[in-house]
GROMACS .gro file of C-alpha atoms in nm:
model
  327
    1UNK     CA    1  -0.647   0.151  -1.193
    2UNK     CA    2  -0.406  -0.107  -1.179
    3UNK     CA    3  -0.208  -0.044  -1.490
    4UNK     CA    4  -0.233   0.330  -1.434
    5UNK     CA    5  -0.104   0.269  -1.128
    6UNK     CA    6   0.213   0.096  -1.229
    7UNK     CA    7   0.296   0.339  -1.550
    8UNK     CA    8   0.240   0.633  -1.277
    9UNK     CA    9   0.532   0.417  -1.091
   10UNK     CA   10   0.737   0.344  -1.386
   11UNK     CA   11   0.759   0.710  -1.509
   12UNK     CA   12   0.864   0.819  -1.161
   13UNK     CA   13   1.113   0.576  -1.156
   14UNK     CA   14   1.211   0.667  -1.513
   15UNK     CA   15   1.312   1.023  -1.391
   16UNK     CA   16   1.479   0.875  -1.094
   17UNK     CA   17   1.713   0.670  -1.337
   18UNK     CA   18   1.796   0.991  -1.579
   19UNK     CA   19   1.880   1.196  -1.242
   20UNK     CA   20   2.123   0.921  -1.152
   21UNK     CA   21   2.244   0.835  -1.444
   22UNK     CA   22   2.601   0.883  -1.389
   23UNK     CA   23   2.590   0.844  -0.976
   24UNK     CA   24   2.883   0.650  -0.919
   25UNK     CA   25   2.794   0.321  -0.706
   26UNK     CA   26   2.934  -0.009  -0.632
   27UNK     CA   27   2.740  -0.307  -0.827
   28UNK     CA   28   2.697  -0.616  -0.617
   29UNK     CA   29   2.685  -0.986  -0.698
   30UNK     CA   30   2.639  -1.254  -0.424
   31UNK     CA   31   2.595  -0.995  -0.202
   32UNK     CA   32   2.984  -0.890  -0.228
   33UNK     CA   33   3.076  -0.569  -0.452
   34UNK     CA   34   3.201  -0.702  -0.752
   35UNK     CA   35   3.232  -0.430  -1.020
   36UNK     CA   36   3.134  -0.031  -1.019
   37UNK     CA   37   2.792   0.053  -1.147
   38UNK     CA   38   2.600   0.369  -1.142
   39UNK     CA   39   2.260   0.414  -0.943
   40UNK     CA   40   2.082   0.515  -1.309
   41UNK     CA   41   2.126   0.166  -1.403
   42UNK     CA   42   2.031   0.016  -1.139
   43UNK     CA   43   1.681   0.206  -1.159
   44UNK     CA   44   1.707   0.163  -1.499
   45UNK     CA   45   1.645  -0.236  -1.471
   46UNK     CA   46   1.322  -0.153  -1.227
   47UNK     CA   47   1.219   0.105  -1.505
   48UNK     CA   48   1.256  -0.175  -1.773
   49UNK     CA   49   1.090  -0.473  -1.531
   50UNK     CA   50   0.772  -0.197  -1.474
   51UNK     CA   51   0.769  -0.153  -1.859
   52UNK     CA   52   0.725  -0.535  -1.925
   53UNK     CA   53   0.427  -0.529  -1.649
   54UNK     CA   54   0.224  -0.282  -1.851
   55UNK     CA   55   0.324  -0.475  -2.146
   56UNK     CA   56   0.174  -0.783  -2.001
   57UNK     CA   57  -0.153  -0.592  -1.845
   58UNK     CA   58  -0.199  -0.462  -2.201
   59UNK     CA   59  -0.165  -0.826  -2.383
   60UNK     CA   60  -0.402  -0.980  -2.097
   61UNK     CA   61  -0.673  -0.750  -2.133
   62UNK     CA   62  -0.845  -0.835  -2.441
   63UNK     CA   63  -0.870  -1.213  -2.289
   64UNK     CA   64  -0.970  -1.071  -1.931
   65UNK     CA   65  -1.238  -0.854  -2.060
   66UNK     CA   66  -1.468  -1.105  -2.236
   67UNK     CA   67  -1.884  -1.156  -2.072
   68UNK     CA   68  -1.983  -1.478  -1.963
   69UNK     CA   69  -2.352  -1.537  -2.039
   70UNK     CA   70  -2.411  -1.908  -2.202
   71UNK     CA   71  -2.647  -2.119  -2.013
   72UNK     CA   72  -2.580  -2.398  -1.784
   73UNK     CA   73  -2.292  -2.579  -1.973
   74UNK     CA   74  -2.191  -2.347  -2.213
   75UNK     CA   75  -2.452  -2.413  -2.514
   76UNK     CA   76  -2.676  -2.149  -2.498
   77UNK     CA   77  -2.938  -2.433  -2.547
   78UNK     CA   78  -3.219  -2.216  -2.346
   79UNK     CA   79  -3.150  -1.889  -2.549
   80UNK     CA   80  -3.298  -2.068  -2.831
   81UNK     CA   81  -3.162  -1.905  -3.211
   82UNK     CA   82  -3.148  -1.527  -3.082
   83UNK     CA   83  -2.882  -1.691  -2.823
   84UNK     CA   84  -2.549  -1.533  -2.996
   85UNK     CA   85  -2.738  -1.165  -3.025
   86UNK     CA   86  -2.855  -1.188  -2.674
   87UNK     CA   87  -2.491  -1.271  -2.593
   88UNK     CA   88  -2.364  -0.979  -2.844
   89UNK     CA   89  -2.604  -0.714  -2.689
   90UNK     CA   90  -2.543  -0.773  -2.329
   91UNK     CA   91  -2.149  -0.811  -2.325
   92UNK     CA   92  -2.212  -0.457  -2.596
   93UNK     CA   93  -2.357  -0.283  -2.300
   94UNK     CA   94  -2.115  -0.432  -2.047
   95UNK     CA   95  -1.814  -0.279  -2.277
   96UNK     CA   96  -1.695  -0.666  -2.272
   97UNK     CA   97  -1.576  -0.866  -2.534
   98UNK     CA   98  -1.737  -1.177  -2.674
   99UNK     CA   99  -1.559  -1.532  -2.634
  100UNK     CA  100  -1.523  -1.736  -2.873
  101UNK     CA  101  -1.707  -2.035  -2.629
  102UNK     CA  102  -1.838  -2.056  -2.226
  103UNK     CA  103  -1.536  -2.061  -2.012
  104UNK     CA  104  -1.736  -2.193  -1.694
  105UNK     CA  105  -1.448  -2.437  -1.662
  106UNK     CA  106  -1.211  -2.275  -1.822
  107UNK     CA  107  -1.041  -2.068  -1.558
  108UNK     CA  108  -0.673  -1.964  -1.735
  109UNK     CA  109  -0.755  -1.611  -1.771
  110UNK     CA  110  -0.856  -1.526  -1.426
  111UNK     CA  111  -0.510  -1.736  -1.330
  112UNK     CA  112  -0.312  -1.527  -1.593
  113UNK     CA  113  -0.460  -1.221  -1.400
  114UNK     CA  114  -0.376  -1.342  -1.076
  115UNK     CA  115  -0.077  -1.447  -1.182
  116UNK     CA  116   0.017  -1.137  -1.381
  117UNK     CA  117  -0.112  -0.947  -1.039
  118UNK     CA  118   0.189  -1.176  -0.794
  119UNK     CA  119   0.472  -1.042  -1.103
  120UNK     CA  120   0.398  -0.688  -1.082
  121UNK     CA  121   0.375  -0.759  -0.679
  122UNK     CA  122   0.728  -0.951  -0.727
  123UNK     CA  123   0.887  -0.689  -0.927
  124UNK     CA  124   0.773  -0.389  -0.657
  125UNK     CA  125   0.915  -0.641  -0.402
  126UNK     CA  126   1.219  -0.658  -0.548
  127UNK     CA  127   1.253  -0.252  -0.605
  128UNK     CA  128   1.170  -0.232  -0.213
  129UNK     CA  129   1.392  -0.498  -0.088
  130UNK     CA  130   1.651  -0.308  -0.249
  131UNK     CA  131   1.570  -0.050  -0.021
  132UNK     CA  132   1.559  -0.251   0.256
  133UNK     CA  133   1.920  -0.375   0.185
  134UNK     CA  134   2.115  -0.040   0.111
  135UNK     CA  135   1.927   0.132   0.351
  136UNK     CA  136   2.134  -0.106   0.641
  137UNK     CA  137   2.337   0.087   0.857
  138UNK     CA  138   2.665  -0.049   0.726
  139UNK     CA  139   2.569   0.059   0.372
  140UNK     CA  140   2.322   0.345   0.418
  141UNK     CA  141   2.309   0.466   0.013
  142UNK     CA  142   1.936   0.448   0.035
  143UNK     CA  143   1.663   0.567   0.306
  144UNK     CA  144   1.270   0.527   0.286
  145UNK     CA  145   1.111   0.878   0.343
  146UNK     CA  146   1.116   1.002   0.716
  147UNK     CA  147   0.962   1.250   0.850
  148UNK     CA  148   0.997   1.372   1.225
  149UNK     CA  149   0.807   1.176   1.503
  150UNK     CA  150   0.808   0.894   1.283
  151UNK     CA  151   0.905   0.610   1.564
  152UNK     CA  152   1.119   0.285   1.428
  153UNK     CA  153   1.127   0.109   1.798
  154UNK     CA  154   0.963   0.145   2.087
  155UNK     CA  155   1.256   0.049   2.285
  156UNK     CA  156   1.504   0.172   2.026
  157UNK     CA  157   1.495   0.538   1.979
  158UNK     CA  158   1.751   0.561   1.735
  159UNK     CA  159   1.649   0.344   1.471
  160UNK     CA  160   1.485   0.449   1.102
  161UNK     CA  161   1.373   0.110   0.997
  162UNK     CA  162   1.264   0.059   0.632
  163UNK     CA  163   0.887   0.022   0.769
  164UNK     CA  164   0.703   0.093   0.403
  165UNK     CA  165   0.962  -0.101   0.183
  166UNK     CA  166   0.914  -0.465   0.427
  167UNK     CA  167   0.589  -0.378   0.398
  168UNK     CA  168   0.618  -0.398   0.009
  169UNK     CA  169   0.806  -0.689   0.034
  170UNK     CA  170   0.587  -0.875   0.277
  171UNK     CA  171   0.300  -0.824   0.049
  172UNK     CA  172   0.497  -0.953  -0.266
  173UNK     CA  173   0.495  -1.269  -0.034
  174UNK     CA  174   0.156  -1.278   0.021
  175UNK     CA  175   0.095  -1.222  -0.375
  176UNK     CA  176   0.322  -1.489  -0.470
  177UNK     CA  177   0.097  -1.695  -0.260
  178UNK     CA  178  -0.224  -1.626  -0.423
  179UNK     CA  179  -0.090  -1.714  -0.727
  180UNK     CA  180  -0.023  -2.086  -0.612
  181UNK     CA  181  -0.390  -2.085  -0.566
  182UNK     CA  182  -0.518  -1.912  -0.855
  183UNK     CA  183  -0.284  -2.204  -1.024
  184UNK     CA  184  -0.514  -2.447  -0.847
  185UNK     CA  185  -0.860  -2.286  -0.954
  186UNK     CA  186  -0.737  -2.385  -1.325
  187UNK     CA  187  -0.836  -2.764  -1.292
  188UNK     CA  188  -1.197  -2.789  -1.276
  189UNK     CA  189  -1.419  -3.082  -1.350
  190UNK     CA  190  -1.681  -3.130  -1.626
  191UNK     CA  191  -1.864  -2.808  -1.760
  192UNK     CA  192  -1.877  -2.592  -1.391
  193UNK     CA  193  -1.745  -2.651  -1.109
  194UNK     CA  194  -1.784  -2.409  -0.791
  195UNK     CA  195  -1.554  -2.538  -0.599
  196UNK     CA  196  -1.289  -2.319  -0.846
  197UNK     CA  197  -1.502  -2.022  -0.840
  198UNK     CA  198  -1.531  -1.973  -0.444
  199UNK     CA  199  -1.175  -1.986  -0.441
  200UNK     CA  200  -1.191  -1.718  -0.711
  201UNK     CA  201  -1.381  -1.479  -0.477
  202UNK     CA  202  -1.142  -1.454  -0.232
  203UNK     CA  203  -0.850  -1.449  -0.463
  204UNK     CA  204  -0.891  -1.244  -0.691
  205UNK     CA  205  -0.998  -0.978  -0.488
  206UNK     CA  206  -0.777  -1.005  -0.217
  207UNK     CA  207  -0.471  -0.975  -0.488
  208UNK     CA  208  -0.608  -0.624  -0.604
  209UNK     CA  209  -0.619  -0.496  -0.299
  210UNK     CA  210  -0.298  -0.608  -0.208
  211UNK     CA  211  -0.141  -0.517  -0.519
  212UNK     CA  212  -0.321  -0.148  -0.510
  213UNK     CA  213  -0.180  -0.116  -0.155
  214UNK     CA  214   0.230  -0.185  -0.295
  215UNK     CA  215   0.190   0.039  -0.576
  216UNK     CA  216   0.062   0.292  -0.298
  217UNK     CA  217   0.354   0.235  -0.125
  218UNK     CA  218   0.569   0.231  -0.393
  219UNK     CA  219   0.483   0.582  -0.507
  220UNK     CA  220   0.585   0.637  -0.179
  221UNK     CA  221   0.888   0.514  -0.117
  222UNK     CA  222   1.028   0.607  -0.467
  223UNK     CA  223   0.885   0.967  -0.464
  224UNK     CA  224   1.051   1.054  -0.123
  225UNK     CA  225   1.377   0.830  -0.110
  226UNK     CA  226   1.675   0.961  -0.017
  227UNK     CA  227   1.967   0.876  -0.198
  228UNK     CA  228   2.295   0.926  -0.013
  229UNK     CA  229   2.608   1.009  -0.301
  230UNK     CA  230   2.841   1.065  -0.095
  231UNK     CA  231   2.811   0.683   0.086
  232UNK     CA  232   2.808   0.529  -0.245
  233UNK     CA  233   3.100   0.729  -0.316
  234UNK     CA  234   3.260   0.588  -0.010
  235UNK     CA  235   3.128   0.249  -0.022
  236UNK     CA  236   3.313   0.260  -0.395
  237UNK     CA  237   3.649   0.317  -0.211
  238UNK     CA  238   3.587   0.045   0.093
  239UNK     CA  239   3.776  -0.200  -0.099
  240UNK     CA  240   4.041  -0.008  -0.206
  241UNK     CA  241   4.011  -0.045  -0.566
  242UNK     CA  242   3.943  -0.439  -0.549
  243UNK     CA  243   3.674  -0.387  -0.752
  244UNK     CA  244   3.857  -0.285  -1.066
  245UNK     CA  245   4.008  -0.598  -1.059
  246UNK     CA  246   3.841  -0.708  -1.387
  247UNK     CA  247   3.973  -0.409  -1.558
  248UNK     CA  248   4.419  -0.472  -1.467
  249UNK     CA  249   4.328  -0.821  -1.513
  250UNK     CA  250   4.180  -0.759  -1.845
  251UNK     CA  251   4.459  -0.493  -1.922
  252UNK     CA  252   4.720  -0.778  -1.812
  253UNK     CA  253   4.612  -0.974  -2.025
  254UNK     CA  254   4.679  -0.844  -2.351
  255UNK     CA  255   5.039  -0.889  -2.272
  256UNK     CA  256   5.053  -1.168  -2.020
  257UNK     CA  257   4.760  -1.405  -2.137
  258UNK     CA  258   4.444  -1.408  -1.961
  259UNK     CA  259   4.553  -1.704  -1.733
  260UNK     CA  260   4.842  -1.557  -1.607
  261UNK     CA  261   4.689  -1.248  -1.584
  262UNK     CA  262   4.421  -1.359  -1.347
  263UNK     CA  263   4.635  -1.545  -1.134
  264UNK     CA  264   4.887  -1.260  -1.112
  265UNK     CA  265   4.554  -0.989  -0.934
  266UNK     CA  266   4.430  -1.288  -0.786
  267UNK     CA  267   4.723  -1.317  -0.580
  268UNK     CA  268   4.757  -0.972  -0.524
  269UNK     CA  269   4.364  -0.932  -0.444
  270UNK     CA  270   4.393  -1.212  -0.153
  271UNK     CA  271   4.718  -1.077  -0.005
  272UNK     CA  272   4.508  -0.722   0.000
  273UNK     CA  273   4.246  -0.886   0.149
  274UNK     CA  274   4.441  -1.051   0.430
  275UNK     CA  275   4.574  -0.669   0.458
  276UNK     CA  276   4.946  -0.744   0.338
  277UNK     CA  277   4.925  -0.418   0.128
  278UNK     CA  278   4.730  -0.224  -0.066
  279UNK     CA  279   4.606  -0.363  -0.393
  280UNK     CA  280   4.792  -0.083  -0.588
  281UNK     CA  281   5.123  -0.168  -0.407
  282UNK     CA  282   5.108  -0.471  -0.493
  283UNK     CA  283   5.019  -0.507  -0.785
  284UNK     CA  284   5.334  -0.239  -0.854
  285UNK     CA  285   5.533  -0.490  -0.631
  286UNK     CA  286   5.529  -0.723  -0.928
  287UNK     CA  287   5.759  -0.683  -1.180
  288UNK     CA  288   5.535  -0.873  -1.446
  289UNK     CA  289   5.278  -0.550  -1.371
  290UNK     CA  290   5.570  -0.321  -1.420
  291UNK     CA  291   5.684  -0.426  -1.734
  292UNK     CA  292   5.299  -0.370  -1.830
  293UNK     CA  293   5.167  -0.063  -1.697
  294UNK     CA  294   5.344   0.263  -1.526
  295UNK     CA  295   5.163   0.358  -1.209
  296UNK     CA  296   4.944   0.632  -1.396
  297UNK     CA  297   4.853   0.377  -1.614
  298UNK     CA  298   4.698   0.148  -1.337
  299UNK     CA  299   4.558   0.490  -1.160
  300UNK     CA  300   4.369   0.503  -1.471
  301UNK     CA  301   4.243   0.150  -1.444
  302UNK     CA  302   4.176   0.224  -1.070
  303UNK     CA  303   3.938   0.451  -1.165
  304UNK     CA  304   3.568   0.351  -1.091
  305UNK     CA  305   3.403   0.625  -1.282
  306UNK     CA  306   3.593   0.472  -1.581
  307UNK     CA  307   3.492   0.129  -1.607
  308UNK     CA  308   3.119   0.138  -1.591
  309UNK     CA  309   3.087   0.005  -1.931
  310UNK     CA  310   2.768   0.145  -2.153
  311UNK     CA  311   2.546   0.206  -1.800
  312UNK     CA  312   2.483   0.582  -1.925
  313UNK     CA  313   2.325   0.435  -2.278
  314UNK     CA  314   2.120   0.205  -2.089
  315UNK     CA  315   1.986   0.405  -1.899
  316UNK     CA  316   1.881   0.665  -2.193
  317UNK     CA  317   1.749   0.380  -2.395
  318UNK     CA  318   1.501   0.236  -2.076
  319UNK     CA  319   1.419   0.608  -2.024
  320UNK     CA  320   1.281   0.639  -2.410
  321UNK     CA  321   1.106   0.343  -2.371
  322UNK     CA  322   0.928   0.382  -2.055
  323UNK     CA  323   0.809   0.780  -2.138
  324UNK     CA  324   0.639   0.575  -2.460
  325UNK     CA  325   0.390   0.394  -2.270
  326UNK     CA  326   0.063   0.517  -2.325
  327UNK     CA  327  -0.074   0.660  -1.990
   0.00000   0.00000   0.00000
């Protein structure tokens, strides 16, 4: 359930990336635009994160799946010489595989699980508080599904809050949580210890259902999210081509050296953001620029949709890869 779960997710996510491909958005580092990006790639690093889970459910399970029937310590002293064909018959029935020795103490697989559990929880986390962020008023390029009568506030009509994405999140928390304790259930003493395995029945339980309930939500979120263009257009042009500072510096410096290159749209990118000009104008102010590039030169440079480096191929490469996975 669990890993058909998340490739369900993953392949949903994969068509969200190829219809965005080449959606024009600002990238952010630090919380601060920094250079343009589309909203393809963006996905396209979720789709490739979800393809590494499966990976990882797929590489655990033939460790997970092994029986467990060998006596009090392990021996299979009581079984007497039919012990090993007892052991093959039983797990055969079961559809388990056959250890290579007891694990009473050994507890790293069911922490590998747990673990494995928290990173799939951490990586739909991160796809919803991604969400969360862009769907803030000041950004709005994303919004959770809404349908009417669905109430944000009960003292704030207005508001649309990201309800099923903090929800995601806040359970990522919780998994991450669970993990720290599954991490403790590895040191046991001697040959069995319970005091490992009651810890074990509320963990590892409690982190499927948890992680069940934010791929549910997930599938939610992702299947009916609205994606708003035409603010990510907009949010491209709030700095007023600031964030194609890279590219002139870049372009600078194949004729003015990369030092004095970045101090030149340095200078030009704090006076622009103290609102002594526009960054064009002042970059053209310059005669170091002019000597350089002609203004259609640095309109070209400008140009968000034309500095987005290989995003497109990235986001066709991801999209193979995830439509391989074996559902």
């Amino acid at each position: 359930i669990l890993r058909r779960d998340t490739v369900t997710l993953v392949l949903e996510l994969a068509d969200l990336a190829e219809l965005h491909r080449d959606t024009l958005m600002a990238g952010r580092t630090h919380a601060q635009q920094a250079l343009p990006i589309t909203f393809g790639f963006k996905v396209a690093t979720w789709v490739a994160e979800g393809v590494r889970q499966v990976e990882r459910l797929d590489e655990t399970a033939p460790r997970l799946f092994v029986g467990q029937l060998a006596g009090a310590v392990g021996t299979l002293a009581g079984f007497g010489p039919r012990g090993e064909a007892v052991q093959r018959a039983a797990f055969a029935r079961l559809g388990l595989g056959v250890p290579p020795i007891a694990w009473h103490a050994s507890r790293d697989t069911i922490t590998e699980f747990v673990t494995l559990i928290a990173l799939i929880g951490a990586t739909l986390a991160r796809i919803a508080n991604e969400v969360v962020q862009l769907q803030r008023s000041e950004i709005g390029e994303l919004e959770e599904p809404f349908a009417p009568g669905k109430v944000g506030s009960s003292t704030m009509p207005h508001k649309r809050n990201p309800a099923h994405a903090e929800r995601i999140v806040a359970i990522g928390r919780l998994l991450r949580g669970l993990a720290t304790t599954a991490l403790e259930t590895a040191v046991a003493a001697h040959e069995r210890d319970m005091s490992v395995g009651r810890a074990e029945w509320v963990v590892v339980p409690e982190a499927a259902c948890l992680v069940a309930a934010a791929l549910h939500w997930s599938l939610v979120v992702i299947r009916g999210l609205g994606v708003n263009t035409a603010r990510m257009k907009e949010n491209l042009q709030r700095l007023g081509g600031l964030l194609l500072s890279e590219a002139v510096m870049l372009r600078l410096a194949e004729t003015l050296g990369r030092h004095v290159a970045h101090d030149l749209v340095y200078e030009a990118a704090m006076a622009a953001f103290e609102g002594r000009g526009s960054f064009r104008e002042l970059l053209l102010a310059d005669a170091r620029v002019r000597a350089a590039l002609d203004a259609e030169d640095l309109d070209r440079l400008l140009d968000p949709a034309a500095y987005v480096g290989l995003a497109g191929s990235f986001v066709d490469r991801v999209v193979r890869e995830a439509r391989r996975l074996n559902t």
